[in-house]
Short mmCIF file of C-alpha atoms in Angstrom, two decimals:
data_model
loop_
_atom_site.label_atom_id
_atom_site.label_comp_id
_atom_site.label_asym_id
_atom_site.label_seq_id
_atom_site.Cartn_x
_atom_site.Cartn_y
_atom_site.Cartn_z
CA UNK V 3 1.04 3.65 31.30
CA UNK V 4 -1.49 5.20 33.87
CA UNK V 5 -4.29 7.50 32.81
CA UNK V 6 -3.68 11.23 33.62
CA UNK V 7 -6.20 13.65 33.95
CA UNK V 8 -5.77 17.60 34.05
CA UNK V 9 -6.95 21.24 32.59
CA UNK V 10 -6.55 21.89 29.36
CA UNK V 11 -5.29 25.08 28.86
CA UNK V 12 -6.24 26.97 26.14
CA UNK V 13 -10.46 26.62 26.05
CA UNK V 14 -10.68 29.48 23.82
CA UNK V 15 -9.68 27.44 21.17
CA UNK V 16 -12.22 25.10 21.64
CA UNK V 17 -15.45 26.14 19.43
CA UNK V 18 -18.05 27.23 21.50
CA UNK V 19 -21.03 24.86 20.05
CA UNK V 20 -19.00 21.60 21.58
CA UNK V 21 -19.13 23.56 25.11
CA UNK V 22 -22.94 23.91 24.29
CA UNK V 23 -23.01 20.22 22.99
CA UNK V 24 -21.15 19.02 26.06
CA UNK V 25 -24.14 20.87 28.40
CA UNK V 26 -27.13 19.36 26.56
CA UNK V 27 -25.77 16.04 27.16
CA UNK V 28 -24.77 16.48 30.91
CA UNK V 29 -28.34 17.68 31.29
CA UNK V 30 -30.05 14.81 29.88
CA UNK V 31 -27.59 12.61 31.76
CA UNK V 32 -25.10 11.11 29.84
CA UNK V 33 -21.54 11.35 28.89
CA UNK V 34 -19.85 13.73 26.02
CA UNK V 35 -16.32 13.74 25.48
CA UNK V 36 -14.30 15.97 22.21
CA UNK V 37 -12.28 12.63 21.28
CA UNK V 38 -9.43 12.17 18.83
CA UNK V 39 -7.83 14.23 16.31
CA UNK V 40 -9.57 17.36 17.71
CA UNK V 41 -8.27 17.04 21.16
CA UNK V 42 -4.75 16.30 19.08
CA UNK V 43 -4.75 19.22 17.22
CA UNK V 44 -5.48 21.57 20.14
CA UNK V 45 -2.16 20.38 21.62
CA UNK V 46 -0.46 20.97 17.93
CA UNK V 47 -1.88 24.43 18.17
CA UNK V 48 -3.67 23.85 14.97
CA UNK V 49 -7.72 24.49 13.88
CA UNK V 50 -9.53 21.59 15.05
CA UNK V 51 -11.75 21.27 11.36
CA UNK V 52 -13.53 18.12 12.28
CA UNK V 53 -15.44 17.85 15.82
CA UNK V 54 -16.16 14.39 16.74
CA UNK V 55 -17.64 13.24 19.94
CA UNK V 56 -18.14 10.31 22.02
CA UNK V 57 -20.89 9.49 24.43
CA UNK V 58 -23.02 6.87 26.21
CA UNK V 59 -25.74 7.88 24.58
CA UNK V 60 -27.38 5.36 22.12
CA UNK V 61 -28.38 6.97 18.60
CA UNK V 62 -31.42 7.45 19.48
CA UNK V 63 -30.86 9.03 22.74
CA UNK V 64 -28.52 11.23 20.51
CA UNK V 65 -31.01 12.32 18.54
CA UNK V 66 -33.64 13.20 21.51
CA UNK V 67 -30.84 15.19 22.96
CA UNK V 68 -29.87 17.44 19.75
CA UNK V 69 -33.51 17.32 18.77
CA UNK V 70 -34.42 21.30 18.58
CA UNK V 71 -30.83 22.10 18.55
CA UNK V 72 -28.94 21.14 15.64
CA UNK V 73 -30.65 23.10 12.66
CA UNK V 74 -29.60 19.27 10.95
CA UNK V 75 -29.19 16.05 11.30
CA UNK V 76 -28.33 13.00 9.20
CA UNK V 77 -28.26 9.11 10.33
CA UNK V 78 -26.01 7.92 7.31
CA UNK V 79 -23.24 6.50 9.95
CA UNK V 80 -26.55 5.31 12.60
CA UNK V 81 -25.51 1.34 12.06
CA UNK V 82 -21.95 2.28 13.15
CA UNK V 83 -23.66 4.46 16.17
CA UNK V 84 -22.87 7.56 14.23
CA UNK V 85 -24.76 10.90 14.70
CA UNK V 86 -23.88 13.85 12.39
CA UNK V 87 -25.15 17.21 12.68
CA UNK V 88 -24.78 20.79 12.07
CA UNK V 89 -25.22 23.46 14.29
CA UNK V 90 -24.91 27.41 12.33
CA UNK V 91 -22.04 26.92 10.50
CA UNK V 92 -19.81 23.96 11.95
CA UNK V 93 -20.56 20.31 11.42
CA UNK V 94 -20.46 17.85 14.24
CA UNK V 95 -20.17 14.05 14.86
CA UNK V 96 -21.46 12.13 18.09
CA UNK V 97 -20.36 8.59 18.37
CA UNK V 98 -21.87 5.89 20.65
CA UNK V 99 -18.73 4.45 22.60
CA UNK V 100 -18.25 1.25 20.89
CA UNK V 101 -15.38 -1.42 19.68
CA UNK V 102 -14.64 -2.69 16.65
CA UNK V 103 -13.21 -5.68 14.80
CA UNK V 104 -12.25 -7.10 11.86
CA UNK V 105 -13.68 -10.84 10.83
CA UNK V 106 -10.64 -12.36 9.03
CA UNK V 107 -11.84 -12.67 5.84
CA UNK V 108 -14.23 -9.27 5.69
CA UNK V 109 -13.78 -6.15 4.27
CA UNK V 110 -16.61 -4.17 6.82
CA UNK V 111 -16.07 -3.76 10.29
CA UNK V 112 -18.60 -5.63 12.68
CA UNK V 113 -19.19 -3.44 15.37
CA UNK V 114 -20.30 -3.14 19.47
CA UNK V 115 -20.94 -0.35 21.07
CA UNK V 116 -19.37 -0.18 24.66
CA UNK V 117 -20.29 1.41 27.76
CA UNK V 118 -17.38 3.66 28.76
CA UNK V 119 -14.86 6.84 27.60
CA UNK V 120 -11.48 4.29 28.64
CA UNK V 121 -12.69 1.52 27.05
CA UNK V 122 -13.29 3.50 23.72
CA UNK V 123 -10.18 4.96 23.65
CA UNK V 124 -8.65 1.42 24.00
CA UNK V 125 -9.95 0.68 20.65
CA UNK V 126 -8.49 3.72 18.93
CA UNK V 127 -5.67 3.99 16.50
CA UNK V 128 -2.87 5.22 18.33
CA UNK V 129 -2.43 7.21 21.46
CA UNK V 130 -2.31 10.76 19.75
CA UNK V 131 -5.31 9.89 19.03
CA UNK V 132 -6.72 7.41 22.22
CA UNK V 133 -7.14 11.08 24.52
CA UNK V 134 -10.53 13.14 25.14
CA UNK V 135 -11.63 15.90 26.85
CA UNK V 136 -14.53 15.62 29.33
CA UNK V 137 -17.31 17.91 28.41
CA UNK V 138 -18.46 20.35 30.02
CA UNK V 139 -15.71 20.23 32.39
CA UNK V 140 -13.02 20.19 30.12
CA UNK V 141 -10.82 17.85 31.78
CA UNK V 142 -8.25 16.00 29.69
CA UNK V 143 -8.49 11.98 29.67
CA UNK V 144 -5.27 10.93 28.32
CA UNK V 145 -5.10 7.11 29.96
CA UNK V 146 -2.20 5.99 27.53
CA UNK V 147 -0.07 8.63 27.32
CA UNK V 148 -1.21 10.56 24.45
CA UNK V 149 0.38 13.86 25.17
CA UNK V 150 4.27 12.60 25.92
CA UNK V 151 4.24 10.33 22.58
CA UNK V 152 2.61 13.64 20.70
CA UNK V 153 6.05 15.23 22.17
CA UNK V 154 7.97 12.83 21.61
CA UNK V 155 6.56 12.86 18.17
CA UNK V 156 6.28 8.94 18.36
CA UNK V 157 3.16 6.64 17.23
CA UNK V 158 2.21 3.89 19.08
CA UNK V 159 -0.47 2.51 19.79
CA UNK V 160 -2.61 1.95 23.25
CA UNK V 161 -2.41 -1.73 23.36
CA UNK V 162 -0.72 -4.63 21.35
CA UNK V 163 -0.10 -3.08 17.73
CA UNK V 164 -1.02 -6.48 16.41
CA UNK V 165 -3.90 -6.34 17.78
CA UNK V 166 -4.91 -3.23 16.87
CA UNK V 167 -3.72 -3.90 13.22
CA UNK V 168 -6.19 -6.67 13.48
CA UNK V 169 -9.22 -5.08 14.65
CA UNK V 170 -8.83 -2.73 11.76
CA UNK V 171 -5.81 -3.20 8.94
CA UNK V 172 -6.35 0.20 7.60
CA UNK V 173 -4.65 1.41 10.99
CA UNK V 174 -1.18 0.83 8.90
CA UNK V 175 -1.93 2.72 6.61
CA UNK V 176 -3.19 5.37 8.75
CA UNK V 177 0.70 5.06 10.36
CA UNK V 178 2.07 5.76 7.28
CA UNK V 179 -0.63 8.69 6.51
CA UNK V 180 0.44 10.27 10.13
CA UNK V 181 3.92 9.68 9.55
CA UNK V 182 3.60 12.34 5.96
CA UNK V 183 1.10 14.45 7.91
CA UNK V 184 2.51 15.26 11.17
CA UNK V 185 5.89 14.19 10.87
CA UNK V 186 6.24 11.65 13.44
CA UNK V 187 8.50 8.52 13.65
CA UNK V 188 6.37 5.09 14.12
CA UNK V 189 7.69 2.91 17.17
CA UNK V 190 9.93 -0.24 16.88
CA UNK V 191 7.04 -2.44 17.30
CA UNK V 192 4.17 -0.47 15.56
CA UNK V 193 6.62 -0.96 12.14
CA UNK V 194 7.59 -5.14 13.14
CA UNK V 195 3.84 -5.27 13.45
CA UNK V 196 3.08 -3.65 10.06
CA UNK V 197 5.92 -5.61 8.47
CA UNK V 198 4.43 -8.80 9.94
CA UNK V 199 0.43 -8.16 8.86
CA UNK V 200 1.16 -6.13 5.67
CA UNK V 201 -0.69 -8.49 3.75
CA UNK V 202 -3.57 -8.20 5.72
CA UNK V 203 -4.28 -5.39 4.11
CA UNK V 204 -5.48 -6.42 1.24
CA UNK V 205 -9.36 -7.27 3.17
CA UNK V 206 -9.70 -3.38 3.01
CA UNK V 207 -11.53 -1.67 0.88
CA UNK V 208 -10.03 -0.43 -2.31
CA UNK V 209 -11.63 3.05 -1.63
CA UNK V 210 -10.48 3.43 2.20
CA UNK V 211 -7.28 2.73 1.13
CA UNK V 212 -7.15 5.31 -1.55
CA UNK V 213 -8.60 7.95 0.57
CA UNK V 214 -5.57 7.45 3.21
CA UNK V 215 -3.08 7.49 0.04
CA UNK V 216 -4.01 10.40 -0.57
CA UNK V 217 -3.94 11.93 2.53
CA UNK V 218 -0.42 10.72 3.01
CA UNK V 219 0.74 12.31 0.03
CA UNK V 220 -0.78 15.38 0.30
CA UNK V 221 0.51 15.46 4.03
CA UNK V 222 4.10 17.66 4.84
CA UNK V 223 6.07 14.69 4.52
CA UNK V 224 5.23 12.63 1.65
CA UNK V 225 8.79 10.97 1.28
CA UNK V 226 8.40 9.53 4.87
CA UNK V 227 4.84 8.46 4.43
CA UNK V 228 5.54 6.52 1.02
CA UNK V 229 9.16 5.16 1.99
CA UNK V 230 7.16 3.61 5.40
CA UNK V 231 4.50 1.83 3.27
CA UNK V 232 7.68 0.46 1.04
CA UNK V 233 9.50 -0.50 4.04
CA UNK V 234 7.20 -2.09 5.67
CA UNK V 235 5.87 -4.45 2.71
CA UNK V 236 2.39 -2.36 2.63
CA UNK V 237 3.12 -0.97 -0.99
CA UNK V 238 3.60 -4.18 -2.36
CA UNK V 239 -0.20 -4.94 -1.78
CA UNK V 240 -1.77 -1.60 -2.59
CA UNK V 241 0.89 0.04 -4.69
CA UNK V 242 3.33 -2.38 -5.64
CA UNK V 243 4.58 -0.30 -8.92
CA UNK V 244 6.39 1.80 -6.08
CA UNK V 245 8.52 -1.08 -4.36
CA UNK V 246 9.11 -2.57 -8.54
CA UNK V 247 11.56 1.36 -8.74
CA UNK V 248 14.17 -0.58 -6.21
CA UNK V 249 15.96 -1.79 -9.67
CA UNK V 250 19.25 -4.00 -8.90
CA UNK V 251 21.88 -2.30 -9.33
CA UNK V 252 26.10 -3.77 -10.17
CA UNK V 253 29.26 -2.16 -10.64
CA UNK V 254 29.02 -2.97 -14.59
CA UNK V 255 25.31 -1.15 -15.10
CA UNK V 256 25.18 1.65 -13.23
CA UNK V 257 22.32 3.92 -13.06
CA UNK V 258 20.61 6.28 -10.54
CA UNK V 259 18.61 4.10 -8.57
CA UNK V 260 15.02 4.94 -9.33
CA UNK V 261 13.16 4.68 -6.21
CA UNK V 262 15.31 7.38 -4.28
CA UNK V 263 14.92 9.61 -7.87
CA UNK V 264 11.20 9.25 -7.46
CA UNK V 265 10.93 10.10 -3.82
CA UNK V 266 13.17 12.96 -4.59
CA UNK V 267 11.08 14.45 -7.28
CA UNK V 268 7.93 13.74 -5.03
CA UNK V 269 9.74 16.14 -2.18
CA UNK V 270 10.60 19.03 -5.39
CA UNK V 271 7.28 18.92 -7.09
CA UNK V 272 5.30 20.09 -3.84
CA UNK V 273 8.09 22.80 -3.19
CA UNK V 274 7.15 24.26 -6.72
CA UNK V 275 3.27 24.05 -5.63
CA UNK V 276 1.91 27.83 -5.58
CA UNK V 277 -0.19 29.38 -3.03
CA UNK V 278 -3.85 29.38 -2.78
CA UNK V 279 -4.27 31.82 -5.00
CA UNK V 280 -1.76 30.27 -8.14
CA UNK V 281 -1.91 28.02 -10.75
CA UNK V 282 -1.04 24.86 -8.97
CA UNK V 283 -2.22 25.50 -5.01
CA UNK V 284 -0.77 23.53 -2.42
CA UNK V 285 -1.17 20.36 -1.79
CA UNK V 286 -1.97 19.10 -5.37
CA UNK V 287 -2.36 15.37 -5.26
CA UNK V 288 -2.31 14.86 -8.75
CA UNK V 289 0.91 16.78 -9.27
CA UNK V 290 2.63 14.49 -6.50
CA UNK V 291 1.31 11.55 -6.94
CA UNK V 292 2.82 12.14 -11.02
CA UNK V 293 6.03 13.00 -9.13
CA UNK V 294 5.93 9.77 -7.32
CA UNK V 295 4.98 7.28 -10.39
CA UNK V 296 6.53 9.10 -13.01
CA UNK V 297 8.96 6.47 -13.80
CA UNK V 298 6.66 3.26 -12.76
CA UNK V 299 7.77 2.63 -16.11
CA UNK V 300 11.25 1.91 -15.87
CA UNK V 301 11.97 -1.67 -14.64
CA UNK V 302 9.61 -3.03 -17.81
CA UNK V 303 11.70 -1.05 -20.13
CA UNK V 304 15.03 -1.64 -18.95
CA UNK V 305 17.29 -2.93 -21.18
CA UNK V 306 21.53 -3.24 -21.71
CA UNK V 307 23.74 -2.19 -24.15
CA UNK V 308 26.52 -3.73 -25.70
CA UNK V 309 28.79 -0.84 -23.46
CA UNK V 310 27.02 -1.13 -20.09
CA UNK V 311 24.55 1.85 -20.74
CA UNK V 312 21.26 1.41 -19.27
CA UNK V 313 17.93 2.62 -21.58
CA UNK V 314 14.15 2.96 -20.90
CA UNK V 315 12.94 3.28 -24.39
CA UNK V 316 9.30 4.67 -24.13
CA UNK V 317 9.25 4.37 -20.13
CA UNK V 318 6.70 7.12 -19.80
CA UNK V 319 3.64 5.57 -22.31
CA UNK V 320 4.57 2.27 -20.71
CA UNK V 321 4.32 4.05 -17.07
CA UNK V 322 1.27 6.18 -17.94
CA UNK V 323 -0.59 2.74 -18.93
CA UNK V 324 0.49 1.52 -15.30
CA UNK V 325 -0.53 4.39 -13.38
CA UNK V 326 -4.23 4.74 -15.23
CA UNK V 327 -4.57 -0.07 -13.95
CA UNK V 328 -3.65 1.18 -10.22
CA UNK V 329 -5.57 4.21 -9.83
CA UNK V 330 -8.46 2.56 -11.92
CA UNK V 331 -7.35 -0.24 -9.10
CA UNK V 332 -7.91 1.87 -6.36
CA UNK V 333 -11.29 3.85 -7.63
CA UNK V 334 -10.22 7.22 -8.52
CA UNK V 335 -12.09 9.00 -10.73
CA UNK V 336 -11.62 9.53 -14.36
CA UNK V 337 -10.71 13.17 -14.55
CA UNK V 338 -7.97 12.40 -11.91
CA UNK V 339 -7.07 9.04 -13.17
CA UNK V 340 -6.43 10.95 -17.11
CA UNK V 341 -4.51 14.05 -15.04
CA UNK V 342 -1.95 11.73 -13.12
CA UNK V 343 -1.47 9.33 -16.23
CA UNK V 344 -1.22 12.33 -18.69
CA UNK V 345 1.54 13.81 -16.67
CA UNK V 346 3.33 10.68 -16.66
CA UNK V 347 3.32 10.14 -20.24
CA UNK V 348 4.04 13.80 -20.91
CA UNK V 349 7.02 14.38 -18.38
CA UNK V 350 9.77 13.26 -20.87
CA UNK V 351 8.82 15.17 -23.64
CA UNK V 352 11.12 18.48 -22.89
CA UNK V 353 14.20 16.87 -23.33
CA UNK V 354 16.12 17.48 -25.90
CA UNK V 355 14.41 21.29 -26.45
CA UNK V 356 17.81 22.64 -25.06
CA UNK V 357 20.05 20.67 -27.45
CA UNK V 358 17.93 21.05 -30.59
CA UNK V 359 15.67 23.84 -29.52
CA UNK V 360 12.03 23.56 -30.98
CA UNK V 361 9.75 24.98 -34.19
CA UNK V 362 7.06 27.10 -32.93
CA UNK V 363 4.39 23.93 -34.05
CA UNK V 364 6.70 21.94 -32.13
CA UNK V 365 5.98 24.43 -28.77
CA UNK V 366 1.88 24.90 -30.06
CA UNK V 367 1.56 21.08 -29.84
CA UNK V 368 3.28 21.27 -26.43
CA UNK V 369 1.00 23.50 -24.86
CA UNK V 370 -1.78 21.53 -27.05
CA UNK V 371 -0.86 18.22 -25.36
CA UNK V 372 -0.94 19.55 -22.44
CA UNK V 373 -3.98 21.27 -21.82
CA UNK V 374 -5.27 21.81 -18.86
CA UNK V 375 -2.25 19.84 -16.96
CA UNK V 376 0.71 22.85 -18.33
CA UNK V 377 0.86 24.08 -15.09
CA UNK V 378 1.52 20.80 -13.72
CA UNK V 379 3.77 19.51 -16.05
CA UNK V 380 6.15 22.71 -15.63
CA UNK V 381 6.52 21.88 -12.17
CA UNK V 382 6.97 18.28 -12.80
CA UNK V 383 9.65 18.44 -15.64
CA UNK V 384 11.35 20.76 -13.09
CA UNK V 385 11.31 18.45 -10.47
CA UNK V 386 11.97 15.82 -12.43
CA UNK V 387 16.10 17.44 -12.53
CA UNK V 388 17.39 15.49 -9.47
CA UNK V 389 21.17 15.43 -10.74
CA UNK V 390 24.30 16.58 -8.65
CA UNK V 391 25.65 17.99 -11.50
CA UNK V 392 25.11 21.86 -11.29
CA UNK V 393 26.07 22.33 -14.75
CA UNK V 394 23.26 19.95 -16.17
CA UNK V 395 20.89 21.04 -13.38
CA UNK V 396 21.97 24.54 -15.04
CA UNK V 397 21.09 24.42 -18.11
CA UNK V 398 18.01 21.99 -17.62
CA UNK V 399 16.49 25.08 -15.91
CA UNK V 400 17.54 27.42 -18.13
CA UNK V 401 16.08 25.91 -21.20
CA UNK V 402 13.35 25.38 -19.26
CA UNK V 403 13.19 29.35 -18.74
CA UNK V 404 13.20 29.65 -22.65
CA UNK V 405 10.16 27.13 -23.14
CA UNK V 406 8.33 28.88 -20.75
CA UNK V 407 8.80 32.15 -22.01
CA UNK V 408 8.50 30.90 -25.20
CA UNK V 409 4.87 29.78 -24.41
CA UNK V 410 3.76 32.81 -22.94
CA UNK V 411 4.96 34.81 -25.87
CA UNK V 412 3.00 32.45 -28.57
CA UNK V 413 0.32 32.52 -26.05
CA UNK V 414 -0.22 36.33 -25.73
CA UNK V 415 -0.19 36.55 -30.19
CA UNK V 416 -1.98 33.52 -30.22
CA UNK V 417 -3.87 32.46 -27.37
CA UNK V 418 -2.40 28.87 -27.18
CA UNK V 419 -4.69 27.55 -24.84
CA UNK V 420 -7.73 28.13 -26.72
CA UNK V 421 -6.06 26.71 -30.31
CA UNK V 422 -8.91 25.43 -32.85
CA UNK V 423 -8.86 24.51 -36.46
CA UNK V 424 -10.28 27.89 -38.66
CA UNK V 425 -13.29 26.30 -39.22
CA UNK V 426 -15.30 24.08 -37.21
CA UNK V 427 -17.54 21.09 -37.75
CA UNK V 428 -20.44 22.83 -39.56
CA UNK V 429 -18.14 24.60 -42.17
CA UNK V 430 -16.26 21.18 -42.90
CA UNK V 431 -19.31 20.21 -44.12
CA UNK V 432 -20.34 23.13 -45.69
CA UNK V 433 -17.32 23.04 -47.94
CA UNK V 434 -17.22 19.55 -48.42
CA UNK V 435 -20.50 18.68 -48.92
CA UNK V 436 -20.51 16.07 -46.72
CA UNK V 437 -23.01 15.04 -43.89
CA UNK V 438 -22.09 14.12 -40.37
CA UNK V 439 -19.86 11.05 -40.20
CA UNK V 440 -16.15 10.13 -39.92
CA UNK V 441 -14.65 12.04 -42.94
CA UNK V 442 -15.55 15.25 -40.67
CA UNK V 443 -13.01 14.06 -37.74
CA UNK V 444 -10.41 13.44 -40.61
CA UNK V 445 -10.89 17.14 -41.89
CA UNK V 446 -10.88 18.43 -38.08
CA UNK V 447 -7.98 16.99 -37.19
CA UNK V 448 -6.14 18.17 -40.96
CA UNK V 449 -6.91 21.43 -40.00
CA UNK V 450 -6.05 21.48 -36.25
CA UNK V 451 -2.60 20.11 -37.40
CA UNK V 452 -2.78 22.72 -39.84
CA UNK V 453 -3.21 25.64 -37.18
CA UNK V 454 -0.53 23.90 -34.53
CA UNK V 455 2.54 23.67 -37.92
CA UNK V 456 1.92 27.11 -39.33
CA UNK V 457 -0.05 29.12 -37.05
CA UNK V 458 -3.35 31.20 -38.42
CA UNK V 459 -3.64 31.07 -41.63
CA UNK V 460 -7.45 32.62 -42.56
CA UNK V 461 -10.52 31.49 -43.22
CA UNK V 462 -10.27 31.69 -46.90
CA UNK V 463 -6.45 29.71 -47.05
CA UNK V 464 -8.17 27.23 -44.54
CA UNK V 465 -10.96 26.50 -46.99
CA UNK V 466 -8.13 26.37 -49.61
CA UNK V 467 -6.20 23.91 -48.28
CA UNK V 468 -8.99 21.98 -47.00
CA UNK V 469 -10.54 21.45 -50.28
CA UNK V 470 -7.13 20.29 -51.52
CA UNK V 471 -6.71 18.15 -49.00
CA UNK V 472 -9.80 16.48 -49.96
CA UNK V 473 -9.58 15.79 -53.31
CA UNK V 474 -6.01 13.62 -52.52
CA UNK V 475 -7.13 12.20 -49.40
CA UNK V 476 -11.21 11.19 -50.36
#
């Protein structure tokens, strides 16, 4: 498609330190161009947050441009020809026009740098993002038709898709993170071309990939996003737990099939995320990515009856243990990695409260288990209700109503969230007469389950029962 080249209309939107940027350079000589998801986002009418630049500038003629300008600078991204800088409050990124490639056995790009704006924008992902705006002039270079596929809300990309998947293999992912994020539809041969390379992924970086998982499913369209990575054979590399829900399925063992369930569940848990201001603000990753592997631990708990009925005895420990290998798999961090696998193992545990109802302990040791993932897991067990049955989707919420209200009243007597055995370490040993050691955790953990089956109790009844508990158990 030929290059096209015109005004971009709305400048005001365009922050005024890349106009100043775009000067400096001119002045000095060389090229500057806004490139990329800026220039994208100014036709989707959104903020641009991130200003990246190109230019024919090396680094170091970069840096003797912006030199008395940018009030900093850092040269962490210099080997890649990377720039970054901030100028008042805004950061910015100036990049020398380069290419880069893949070997076929590395995980780091080896990378040239090039000597023009349409070259460069040959190399980029896709052609929402292969446009740039001239600077100071502001005139739009859009060489592979950017703007139509951005309204056609199509991605493809500016030459062969296999070789672009080549130069760089995290590009498919990327599809599949633009596909959640701006709801767009990939292109015939952008998805044969994923299919085809999927494995190629796996060169990647464990920690590039996670980064654009979790872009994807924090994006607007997480169900598109994840189903494209299944399709396409890319979650069977880097998150093959997902693909494993696609259970068989015959006319003698019928179940719901799992994978759909999940992806429905993903799509309910961020409609119950709050606002910025709530409990759980939108988008919460670990709430959807729960929603997503919530039942990773189905298909190695399946098993048959003697009637046809399907079970998945302990499904959530089993799943928890699965989710905690891939995110540990894909370098989360701990406190995320025990938030996401907590949920899982936790989501099952409501049923049965509307059939049998449960003890106040029984409700303490909820919120107990919990902790600091309640919020979460209220929005998860709701989501988890994906049955056309009104009735049972009925009363599923409704005794959901009662637990929640139950909690709040316990909380407001008792302060649930804050619930600690009557006396602490110190006095255990006080009464006891015992030093530091493991007899201490045993007497914690007597009283804590003490304080969750019968409430408060006293100082004085805790020391009670705490000394009788001693002279049975020591």
């Amino acid at each position: 498609m030929g290059g096209t080249m015109t005004q971009l209309p709305d400048i005001d939107a365009i922050h005024p330190a890349a106009l100043d940027l775009g000067r400096r350079f001119a002045d000095a000589g060389h090229e500057l161009s806004l490139v990329g998801g800026p220039v994208r986002d100014l036709f989707l009418g959104r903020p641009a947050l991130d200003l990246d630049f190109t230019t024919d500038a090396t680094p170091d003629q970069t840096l003797g441009v912006v030199a008395g300008w940018a009030d900093a600078v850092w040269e962490i991204g210099r080997d890649f020809g990377t720039i970054g800088m901030r100028r008042g409050d805004v950061q910015l990124e100036v990049t020398t026009y380069r290419a880069e490639a893949y070997d076929a056995d590395s995980r780091k790009p080896q990378v040239a740098f090039g000597t023009s704006l349409e070259d460069d924008l040959f190399r980029r992902d896709f052609t929402i993002n292969a446009m740039a705006l001239r600077l100071p002039g502001l005139e739009l270079v859009d060489p592979h038709g950017g703007v139509k596929d951005l309204h056609a809300r199509v991605l493809r990309t500016p030459g062969a898709p296999e070789d672009s998947f080549s130069d760089d293999p995290l590009r498919m992912m990327r599809a599949a993170r633009f596909a959640s994020q701006l709801d767009v539809e990939v292109a015939p041969e952008v998805r044969e071309a994923m299919t085809d390379m999927a494995e190629r992924i796996a060169i990647v970086s464990a920690e590039r990939v996670r980064d654009e998982l979790v872009k994807l499913i924090c994006g607007r369209r997480p169900r598109q996003g994840v189903d494209l990575l299944v399709g396409t054979g890319l979650a069977a590399v880097v998150l093959p737990e997902v693909p494993a829900l696609q259970l068989e399925r015959d006319e003698h063992h019928r179940h719901k099939d799992v994978y759909q369930h999940s992806l429905t569940v993903l799509e309910q848990a961020a409609e119950l995320e709050s606002g910025p201001d709530g409990p759980v603000p939108a988008p919460d990753f670990a709430l959807r990515f729960a929603a997503l592997m919530h039942d990773v631990g189905k298909p190695a708990t399946r098993r048959f009856g003697a009637d046809g009925a399907v079970s998945f005895r302990h499904h959530e420990v089993v799943g928890a243990k699965l989710t905690a290998k891939r995110m540990r798999a894909l370098r989360f961090d701990n406190d995320t990695i025990r938030t996401v696998s907590r949920l899982v193992e936790l989501h099952m545990r409501f049923y049965g409260y509307g059939d049998a109802g449960w003890t106040d302990s029984a409700v303490r040791r909820y919120v107990r288990d919990a902790g600091e993932c309640l919020e979460r897991l209220h929005r998860l067990t709701r989501a988890d209700v994906t049955s056309r049955n009104r009735r049972k989707v009925a009363r599923l919420s409704a005794a959901y109503d009662d637990l929640e209200q139950r909690i709040a009243e316990l909380s407001a007597r008792e302060e649930l969230d804050a619930v600690r055995p009557e006396l602490d370490g110190q006095q255990i040993m006080a009464v006891l007469g015992v030093p530091p050691g493991p007899v201490v955790g045993q007497a914690y953990r007597f009283l804590l389950d003490l304080r969750l089956d019968e409430g408060e109790l006293g100082p004085e009844e805790a020391e009670r029962r705490l000394r009788a508990w001693a002279a049975d158990a020591l």
